[in-house]
CSV table of C-alpha atoms in Angstrom, one decimal:
chain,number,residue,atom,x,y,z
L,1,SER,CA,19.0,96.8,-7.3
L,2,ILE,CA,15.4,97.0,-8.2
L,3,PRO,CA,13.2,99.3,-6.2
L,4,SER,CA,10.2,97.8,-4.4
L,5,HIS,CA,7.8,100.2,-6.1
L,6,ILE,CA,7.9,100.6,-9.8
L,7,GLY,CA,5.8,102.0,-12.6
L,8,LEU,CA,5.0,100.0,-15.7
L,9,LEU,CA,4.2,102.1,-18.8
L,10,TRP,CA,2.6,99.6,-21.2
L,11,ASP,CA,2.0,100.7,-24.8
L,12,ALA,CA,-1.5,99.5,-25.5
L,13,SER,CA,-1.9,101.3,-28.9
L,14,ALA,CA,-2.9,99.5,-32.1
L,15,SER,CA,0.7,99.2,-33.2
L,16,GLY,CA,1.3,97.2,-30.0
L,17,ARG,CA,-0.5,94.2,-31.5
L,18,LYS,CA,2.6,93.4,-33.5
L,19,ARG,CA,5.0,93.3,-30.6
L,20,ASP,CA,6.5,90.1,-29.2
L,21,HIS,CA,4.2,89.9,-26.1
L,22,ALA,CA,5.5,86.4,-25.1
L,23,GLY,CA,9.1,87.8,-25.1
L,24,GLU,CA,8.0,90.9,-23.1
L,25,LEU,CA,6.3,88.8,-20.5
L,26,GLU,CA,9.4,86.5,-20.3
L,27,LEU,CA,11.5,89.6,-19.6
L,28,MET,CA,9.0,90.8,-17.0
L,29,ASP,CA,9.2,87.4,-15.3
L,30,LEU,CA,13.0,87.7,-14.9
L,31,TYR,CA,12.6,91.3,-13.7
L,32,PHE,CA,10.0,90.4,-11.0
L,33,ARG,CA,11.8,87.3,-9.9
L,34,THR,CA,14.8,89.6,-9.2
L,35,MET,CA,12.5,92.1,-7.5
L,36,GLY,CA,11.1,89.5,-5.1
L,37,ASP,CA,8.6,91.6,-3.2
L,38,GLY,CA,7.1,94.9,-4.3
L,39,ARG,CA,4.3,96.8,-6.0
L,40,VAL,CA,3.7,97.7,-9.7
L,41,ASP,CA,1.6,100.7,-10.8
L,42,LEU,CA,0.4,100.0,-14.4
L,43,ARG,CA,-0.3,102.8,-16.9
L,44,LEU,CA,-1.7,101.8,-20.2
L,45,LEU,CA,-0.6,104.2,-23.0
L,46,ARG,CA,-2.8,104.9,-26.0
L,47,ASP,CA,-4.0,108.2,-27.4
L,48,ARG,CA,-5.0,108.8,-23.8
L,49,GLY,CA,-3.2,107.1,-21.0
L,50,ILE,CA,-5.3,105.2,-18.4
L,51,ASP,CA,-4.6,103.9,-14.9
L,52,GLY,CA,-4.3,100.1,-15.2
L,53,GLY,CA,-4.3,99.5,-11.5
L,54,SER,CA,-1.7,98.6,-8.8
L,55,PHE,CA,-0.4,95.1,-8.4
L,56,PRO,CA,1.5,93.2,-5.8
L,57,VAL,CA,4.7,91.1,-6.4
L,58,ARG,CA,5.2,88.5,-3.8
L,59,GLY,CA,8.3,86.3,-3.9
L,60,GLY,CA,8.6,87.0,-7.6
L,61,ASP,CA,5.0,86.1,-8.3
L,62,TRP,CA,3.3,88.7,-10.5
L,63,SER,CA,0.4,86.6,-11.7
L,64,ALA,CA,-2.3,89.3,-11.2
L,65,LEU,CA,-0.3,91.8,-13.3
L,66,ARG,CA,0.5,89.2,-15.9
L,67,LYS,CA,-3.2,88.4,-16.2
L,68,ALA,CA,-4.1,92.1,-16.6
L,69,LEU,CA,-1.4,92.4,-19.4
L,70,THR,CA,-2.6,89.4,-21.3
L,71,ALA,CA,-6.1,90.9,-21.3
L,72,VAL,CA,-5.0,94.3,-22.8
L,73,VAL,CA,-6.9,95.3,-25.9
L,74,TYR,CA,-4.6,97.1,-28.3
L,75,ASP,CA,-6.2,100.0,-30.1
L,76,GLY,CA,-5.9,103.7,-30.8
L,77,ALA,CA,-3.0,106.0,-31.4
L,78,THR,CA,0.2,106.3,-29.3
L,79,ASP,CA,1.0,109.1,-26.9
L,80,LEU,CA,4.0,107.9,-24.8
L,81,ALA,CA,4.0,111.0,-22.7
L,82,ASP,CA,0.5,110.8,-21.1
L,83,TRP,CA,1.6,109.9,-17.6
L,84,THR,CA,2.7,111.6,-14.5
L,85,PRO,CA,5.7,110.4,-12.4
L,86,ALA,CA,4.8,109.5,-8.7
L,87,GLN,CA,7.3,110.4,-6.0
L,88,ALA,CA,7.1,106.9,-4.4
L,89,ILE,CA,8.2,105.2,-7.6
L,90,GLY,CA,11.9,104.6,-8.1
L,91,GLU,CA,11.9,103.1,-11.5
L,92,TYR,CA,9.7,103.2,-14.6
L,93,LEU,CA,9.7,100.5,-17.3
L,94,LEU,CA,8.4,101.7,-20.7
L,95,VAL,CA,7.3,98.7,-22.9
L,96,SER,CA,6.7,100.0,-26.3
L,97,ASP,CA,7.6,99.9,-30.0
L,98,GLY,CA,8.5,103.6,-29.6
L,99,LEU,CA,6.1,104.7,-32.4
L,100,GLN,CA,4.7,108.0,-31.2
L,101,ASN,CA,1.9,109.3,-33.4
L,102,TYR,CA,-0.3,111.3,-31.1
L,103,GLY,CA,0.0,114.1,-28.7
L,104,THR,CA,2.4,117.1,-28.5
L,105,GLN,CA,3.5,117.1,-24.9
L,106,ALA,CA,7.1,116.2,-23.9
L,107,MET,CA,7.9,113.2,-21.8
L,108,PRO,CA,7.4,113.9,-18.1
L,109,ALA,CA,10.5,114.9,-16.1
L,110,LEU,CA,11.7,112.4,-13.5
L,111,ALA,CA,13.2,113.3,-10.2
L,112,SER,CA,17.0,112.8,-9.9
L,113,ASN,CA,16.4,109.5,-7.9
L,114,GLN,CA,14.1,108.0,-10.6
L,115,ARG,CA,15.1,106.0,-13.7
L,116,LEU,CA,13.3,105.1,-16.9
L,117,TYR,CA,14.1,102.0,-18.8
L,118,ALA,CA,12.7,101.4,-22.3
L,119,LEU,CA,12.1,97.8,-23.3
L,120,ALA,CA,11.3,97.0,-27.0
L,121,GLY,CA,11.6,94.4,-29.7
L,122,THR,CA,13.4,94.5,-33.0
L,123,ALA,CA,10.7,96.4,-34.8
L,124,ALA,CA,10.9,99.3,-32.4
L,125,ASP,CA,12.0,102.9,-33.0
L,126,ALA,CA,15.2,102.3,-31.0
L,127,THR,CA,16.5,105.8,-31.5
L,128,ARG,CA,13.4,107.4,-29.9
L,129,LEU,CA,13.3,104.9,-27.0
L,130,ALA,CA,17.0,105.4,-26.3
L,131,ALA,CA,16.5,109.2,-26.2
L,132,LEU,CA,13.6,108.8,-23.8
L,133,ALA,CA,15.6,106.6,-21.5
L,134,GLU,CA,18.7,108.7,-21.6
L,135,ALA,CA,17.0,112.1,-21.2
L,136,PRO,CA,18.7,114.3,-18.6
L,137,ARG,CA,17.0,114.5,-15.3
């Protein structure tokens, strides 16, 4: 089952312009309809990650988050590791092409009760994303 509080790690780097955003949003729609009610903390990942805000999901409606995602400006390099896990979040979704080209820090370690799922299109670095999602906790 989907936790009621998740973290969305959205790759907003320049290479993200080439991703299939319509397909990603369609997948998010299915995910949030399954979630029903909850909260999403958004982190935009570039050369420096920034807090994108916290958004409610009510009865599968995630329109405020969707609006924020459609307004994202894609620029800069990619550091997929510039975020810190929060104890209250049970699941992280990483939406990225997996092309890491900035930063030297390792991906943050999650607690044993937390999961990371990597979502990507066909042009992604699938090997890197699989390794991030399958990293031991």
